[in-house]
């Protein structure tokens, strides 16, 4: 099924200048970039985005990391984009991620793990409009 998913190139990967390599990989793997923007998230935006994790012990640290520098927000479209992007990212912990996945290549720890991706269709329906309006989906 043709799907859209939200990808975030996180502050660690942007700082290390991996944004271009990650975007090139998306296109190589058949994803279409439907929308893209670089943003410095506010604390409130990061807290709202990760609200499902607010009871987790790592929540405050996750939010602090996500506001530590600009992120690249991307809407990707492809057949089975949600699962396909999750497979391309690899496991949350880069040390457990399959070789050549984005987190294995560019992540350094479970927290500083280079990329985020919607984990289900329901999550994508929340995450895409969280950052993009309909008129921004131009690609
Ligand atoms: P992400 O896919 O963006 O979704 C939630 C994020 O929380 C996750 O990637 C990690 O960056 C972070 N995270 C998940 N588990 C842990 C953990 N045990 N310790 C620290 N951060 C975590």
PDB file of C-alpha atoms and ligand atoms in Angstrom:
ATOM      1  CA  UNK A   1       0.000   0.000   0.000  1.00  0.00           C
ATOM      2  CA  UNK A   2       1.257   3.485  -0.830  1.00  0.00           C
ATOM      3  CA  UNK A   3       1.982   5.102   2.536  1.00  0.00           C
ATOM      4  CA  UNK A   4       3.560   8.164   4.073  1.00  0.00           C
ATOM      5  CA  UNK A   5       5.772   8.172   7.147  1.00  0.00           C
ATOM      6  CA  UNK A   6       7.464  10.909   9.151  1.00  0.00           C
ATOM      7  CA  UNK A   7      11.244  10.770   9.341  1.00  0.00           C
ATOM      8  CA  UNK A   8      13.349  13.005  11.574  1.00  0.00           C
ATOM      9  CA  UNK A   9      17.075  13.409  11.097  1.00  0.00           C
ATOM     10  CA  UNK A  10      17.987  14.088  14.721  1.00  0.00           C
ATOM     11  CA  UNK A  11      20.370  16.757  16.083  1.00  0.00           C
ATOM     12  CA  UNK A  12      23.329  14.348  16.411  1.00  0.00           C
ATOM     13  CA  UNK A  13      23.164  13.373  12.726  1.00  0.00           C
ATOM     14  CA  UNK A  14      22.621  16.968  11.552  1.00  0.00           C
ATOM     15  CA  UNK A  15      25.629  18.123  13.640  1.00  0.00           C
ATOM     16  CA  UNK A  16      27.818  15.433  12.114  1.00  0.00           C
ATOM     17  CA  UNK A  17      26.736  16.430   8.574  1.00  0.00           C
ATOM     18  CA  UNK A  18      24.993  13.133   7.839  1.00  0.00           C
ATOM     19  CA  UNK A  19      21.781  14.804   6.600  1.00  0.00           C
ATOM     20  CA  UNK A  20      22.769  14.630   2.930  1.00  0.00           C
ATOM     21  CA  UNK A  21      23.828  10.972   3.102  1.00  0.00           C
ATOM     22  CA  UNK A  22      20.595  10.022   4.873  1.00  0.00           C
ATOM     23  CA  UNK A  23      18.407  11.887   2.364  1.00  0.00           C
ATOM     24  CA  UNK A  24      20.319  10.306  -0.543  1.00  0.00           C
ATOM     25  CA  UNK A  25      19.720   6.874   1.005  1.00  0.00           C
ATOM     26  CA  UNK A  26      15.989   7.552   1.225  1.00  0.00           C
ATOM     27  CA  UNK A  27      15.856   8.299  -2.500  1.00  0.00           C
ATOM     28  CA  UNK A  28      18.073   5.313  -3.316  1.00  0.00           C
ATOM     29  CA  UNK A  29      15.679   3.058  -1.385  1.00  0.00           C
ATOM     30  CA  UNK A  30      12.737   4.292  -3.465  1.00  0.00           C
ATOM     31  CA  UNK A  31      11.186   6.813  -1.094  1.00  0.00           C
ATOM     32  CA  UNK A  32       9.801  10.028  -2.517  1.00  0.00           C
ATOM     33  CA  UNK A  33      10.437  13.144  -0.424  1.00  0.00           C
ATOM     34  CA  UNK A  34       6.977  14.702  -0.189  1.00  0.00           C
ATOM     35  CA  UNK A  35       7.919  17.500   2.233  1.00  0.00           C
ATOM     36  CA  UNK A  36      11.051  18.619   4.043  1.00  0.00           C
ATOM     37  CA  UNK A  37      12.148  21.365   6.425  1.00  0.00           C
ATOM     38  CA  UNK A  38      14.885  22.102   8.909  1.00  0.00           C
ATOM     39  CA  UNK A  39      13.670  23.305  12.291  1.00  0.00           C
ATOM     40  CA  UNK A  40      14.961  24.034  15.766  1.00  0.00           C
ATOM     41  CA  UNK A  41      12.240  22.429  17.887  1.00  0.00           C
ATOM     42  CA  UNK A  42      10.985  24.206  20.995  1.00  0.00           C
ATOM     43  CA  UNK A  43      10.835  22.258  24.259  1.00  0.00           C
ATOM     44  CA  UNK A  44       7.037  22.221  24.027  1.00  0.00           C
ATOM     45  CA  UNK A  45       7.095  20.888  20.458  1.00  0.00           C
ATOM     46  CA  UNK A  46       9.482  18.082  21.422  1.00  0.00           C
ATOM     47  CA  UNK A  47       7.457  17.219  24.540  1.00  0.00           C
ATOM     48  CA  UNK A  48       4.241  17.114  22.531  1.00  0.00           C
ATOM     49  CA  UNK A  49       5.775  15.006  19.799  1.00  0.00           C
ATOM     50  CA  UNK A  50       7.090  12.414  22.267  1.00  0.00           C
ATOM     51  CA  UNK A  51       4.084  12.645  24.636  1.00  0.00           C
ATOM     52  CA  UNK A  52       3.568   8.849  24.500  1.00  0.00           C
ATOM     53  CA  UNK A  53       6.933   8.483  26.235  1.00  0.00           C
ATOM     54  CA  UNK A  54       6.326  11.088  28.957  1.00  0.00           C
ATOM     55  CA  UNK A  55       6.299   8.515  31.791  1.00  0.00           C
ATOM     56  CA  UNK A  56       9.576   6.925  30.660  1.00  0.00           C
ATOM     57  CA  UNK A  57      12.736   7.576  32.700  1.00  0.00           C
ATOM     58  CA  UNK A  58      14.535   8.868  29.600  1.00  0.00           C
ATOM     59  CA  UNK A  59      11.836  11.416  28.635  1.00  0.00           C
ATOM     60  CA  UNK A  60      13.539  14.583  29.978  1.00  0.00           C
ATOM     61  CA  UNK A  61      16.843  13.605  28.472  1.00  0.00           C
ATOM     62  CA  UNK A  62      15.208  12.710  25.129  1.00  0.00           C
ATOM     63  CA  UNK A  63      13.514  16.127  24.988  1.00  0.00           C
ATOM     64  CA  UNK A  64      16.767  17.923  25.930  1.00  0.00           C
ATOM     65  CA  UNK A  65      18.553  16.066  23.124  1.00  0.00           C
ATOM     66  CA  UNK A  66      15.860  16.839  20.550  1.00  0.00           C
ATOM     67  CA  UNK A  67      16.120  20.585  21.258  1.00  0.00           C
ATOM     68  CA  UNK A  68      19.937  20.555  21.341  1.00  0.00           C
ATOM     69  CA  UNK A  69      20.200  21.558  17.678  1.00  0.00           C
ATOM     70  CA  UNK A  70      18.223  21.685  14.448  1.00  0.00           C
ATOM     71  CA  UNK A  71      16.456  18.622  13.077  1.00  0.00           C
ATOM     72  CA  UNK A  72      15.408  17.805   9.516  1.00  0.00           C
ATOM     73  CA  UNK A  73      11.736  16.834   9.283  1.00  0.00           C
ATOM     74  CA  UNK A  74      10.816  14.761   6.234  1.00  0.00           C
ATOM     75  CA  UNK A  75       7.629  13.193   4.908  1.00  0.00           C
ATOM     76  CA  UNK A  76       8.532  10.074   2.916  1.00  0.00           C
ATOM     77  CA  UNK A  77       6.193   8.255   0.542  1.00  0.00           C
ATOM     78  CA  UNK A  78       6.559   4.741  -0.863  1.00  0.00           C
ATOM     79  CA  UNK A  79       4.830   1.366  -0.960  1.00  0.00           C
ATOM     80  CA  UNK A  80       4.877   0.133   2.649  1.00  0.00           C
ATOM     81  CA  UNK A  81       6.780   3.246   3.687  1.00  0.00           C
ATOM     82  CA  UNK A  82       6.227   2.809   7.432  1.00  0.00           C
ATOM     83  CA  UNK A  83       7.664  -0.686   7.791  1.00  0.00           C
ATOM     84  CA  UNK A  84      10.207  -0.044   5.027  1.00  0.00           C
ATOM     85  CA  UNK A  85      11.566   3.001   6.830  1.00  0.00           C
ATOM     86  CA  UNK A  86      11.677   1.143  10.150  1.00  0.00           C
ATOM     87  CA  UNK A  87      13.726  -1.591   8.497  1.00  0.00           C
ATOM     88  CA  UNK A  88      16.006   0.959   6.879  1.00  0.00           C
ATOM     89  CA  UNK A  89      16.548   2.693  10.267  1.00  0.00           C
ATOM     90  CA  UNK A  90      17.368  -0.532  12.128  1.00  0.00           C
ATOM     91  CA  UNK A  91      16.968  -1.221  15.857  1.00  0.00           C
ATOM     92  CA  UNK A  92      16.535   1.720  18.268  1.00  0.00           C
ATOM     93  CA  UNK A  93      19.901   0.840  19.818  1.00  0.00           C
ATOM     94  CA  UNK A  94      22.539   1.307  17.074  1.00  0.00           C
ATOM     95  CA  UNK A  95      24.723  -1.412  18.606  1.00  0.00           C
ATOM     96  CA  UNK A  96      21.881  -3.880  17.899  1.00  0.00           C
ATOM     97  CA  UNK A  97      21.001  -2.511  14.453  1.00  0.00           C
ATOM     98  CA  UNK A  98      21.641  -4.601  11.337  1.00  0.00           C
ATOM     99  CA  UNK A  99      24.724  -3.570   9.354  1.00  0.00           C
ATOM    100  CA  UNK A 100      24.148  -0.835   6.761  1.00  0.00           C
ATOM    101  CA  UNK A 101      20.955   0.395   8.441  1.00  0.00           C
ATOM    102  CA  UNK A 102      20.871   4.127   9.175  1.00  0.00           C
ATOM    103  CA  UNK A 103      21.261   3.711  12.924  1.00  0.00           C
ATOM    104  CA  UNK A 104      24.124   1.240  12.508  1.00  0.00           C
ATOM    105  CA  UNK A 105      25.864   3.652  10.141  1.00  0.00           C
ATOM    106  CA  UNK A 106      25.112   6.988  11.798  1.00  0.00           C
ATOM    107  CA  UNK A 107      23.832   6.442  15.377  1.00  0.00           C
ATOM    108  CA  UNK A 108      26.056   6.363  18.429  1.00  0.00           C
ATOM    109  CA  UNK A 109      23.767   5.233  21.281  1.00  0.00           C
ATOM    110  CA  UNK A 110      20.159   4.301  22.075  1.00  0.00           C
ATOM    111  CA  UNK A 111      19.489   7.978  22.744  1.00  0.00           C
ATOM    112  CA  UNK A 112      21.641   9.596  20.057  1.00  0.00           C
ATOM    113  CA  UNK A 113      20.324   7.296  17.357  1.00  0.00           C
ATOM    114  CA  UNK A 114      20.403   9.580  14.288  1.00  0.00           C
ATOM    115  CA  UNK A 115      16.866   9.114  12.982  1.00  0.00           C
ATOM    116  CA  UNK A 116      13.258   8.757  14.028  1.00  0.00           C
ATOM    117  CA  UNK A 117      10.467   7.121  12.047  1.00  0.00           C
ATOM    118  CA  UNK A 118       6.738   6.632  12.590  1.00  0.00           C
ATOM    119  CA  UNK A 119       6.217   3.154  14.057  1.00  0.00           C
ATOM    120  CA  UNK A 120       2.661   2.501  12.775  1.00  0.00           C
ATOM    121  CA  UNK A 121      -0.017   3.951  10.490  1.00  0.00           C
ATOM    122  CA  UNK A 122      -1.740   5.421  13.536  1.00  0.00           C
ATOM    123  CA  UNK A 123       1.484   7.102  14.690  1.00  0.00           C
ATOM    124  CA  UNK A 124       2.096   8.486  11.179  1.00  0.00           C
ATOM    125  CA  UNK A 125      -1.410  10.000  11.204  1.00  0.00           C
ATOM    126  CA  UNK A 126      -0.421  11.905  14.350  1.00  0.00           C
ATOM    127  CA  UNK A 127       3.192  12.710  13.459  1.00  0.00           C
ATOM    128  CA  UNK A 128       2.872  14.029   9.879  1.00  0.00           C
ATOM    129  CA  UNK A 129       0.252  16.723  10.638  1.00  0.00           C
ATOM    130  CA  UNK A 130       2.136  17.556  13.861  1.00  0.00           C
ATOM    131  CA  UNK A 131       4.788  19.206  11.688  1.00  0.00           C
ATOM    132  CA  UNK A 132       3.279  19.655   8.204  1.00  0.00           C
ATOM    133  CA  UNK A 133       0.088  21.191   6.887  1.00  0.00           C
ATOM    134  CA  UNK A 134      -1.597  19.771   3.774  1.00  0.00           C
ATOM    135  CA  UNK A 135      -0.277  22.573   1.557  1.00  0.00           C
ATOM    136  CA  UNK A 136       3.308  21.731   2.566  1.00  0.00           C
ATOM    137  CA  UNK A 137       3.040  18.218   1.097  1.00  0.00           C
ATOM    138  CA  UNK A 138       4.212  19.420  -2.281  1.00  0.00           C
ATOM    139  CA  UNK A 139       6.559  16.748  -3.608  1.00  0.00           C
TER     140      UNK A 139
HETATM  141  P1  LIG B   1      12.716   7.270  18.551  1.00  0.00           P
HETATM  142  O1  LIG B   1      12.464   6.276  17.487  1.00  0.00           O
HETATM  143  O2  LIG B   1      12.831   8.689  18.152  1.00  0.00           O
HETATM  144  O3  LIG B   1      11.550   7.142  19.651  1.00  0.00           O
HETATM  145  C1  LIG B   1      11.744   7.420  21.014  1.00  0.00           C
HETATM  146  C2  LIG B   1      13.174   7.696  21.348  1.00  0.00           C
HETATM  147  O4  LIG B   1      13.499   7.554  22.719  1.00  0.00           O
HETATM  148  C3  LIG B   1      14.058   6.660  20.668  1.00  0.00           C
HETATM  149  O5  LIG B   1      14.071   6.857  19.296  1.00  0.00           O
HETATM  150  C4  LIG B   1      15.368   6.861  21.389  1.00  0.00           C
HETATM  151  O6  LIG B   1      16.088   7.975  20.878  1.00  0.00           O
HETATM  152  C5  LIG B   1      14.876   7.213  22.779  1.00  0.00           C
HETATM  153  N1  LIG B   1      15.004   6.057  23.663  1.00  0.00           N
HETATM  154  C6  LIG B   1      14.352   4.889  23.573  1.00  0.00           C
HETATM  155  N2  LIG B   1      14.720   4.060  24.573  1.00  0.00           N
HETATM  156  C7  LIG B   1      15.647   4.725  25.284  1.00  0.00           C
HETATM  157  C8  LIG B   1      16.407   4.411  26.427  1.00  0.00           C
HETATM  158  N3  LIG B   1      16.303   3.228  27.047  1.00  0.00           N
HETATM  159  N4  LIG B   1      17.253   5.353  26.893  1.00  0.00           N
HETATM  160  C9  LIG B   1      17.350   6.544  26.293  1.00  0.00           C
HETATM  161  N5  LIG B   1      16.638   6.908  25.189  1.00  0.00           N
HETATM  162  C10 LIG B   1      15.809   6.002  24.696  1.00  0.00           C
END
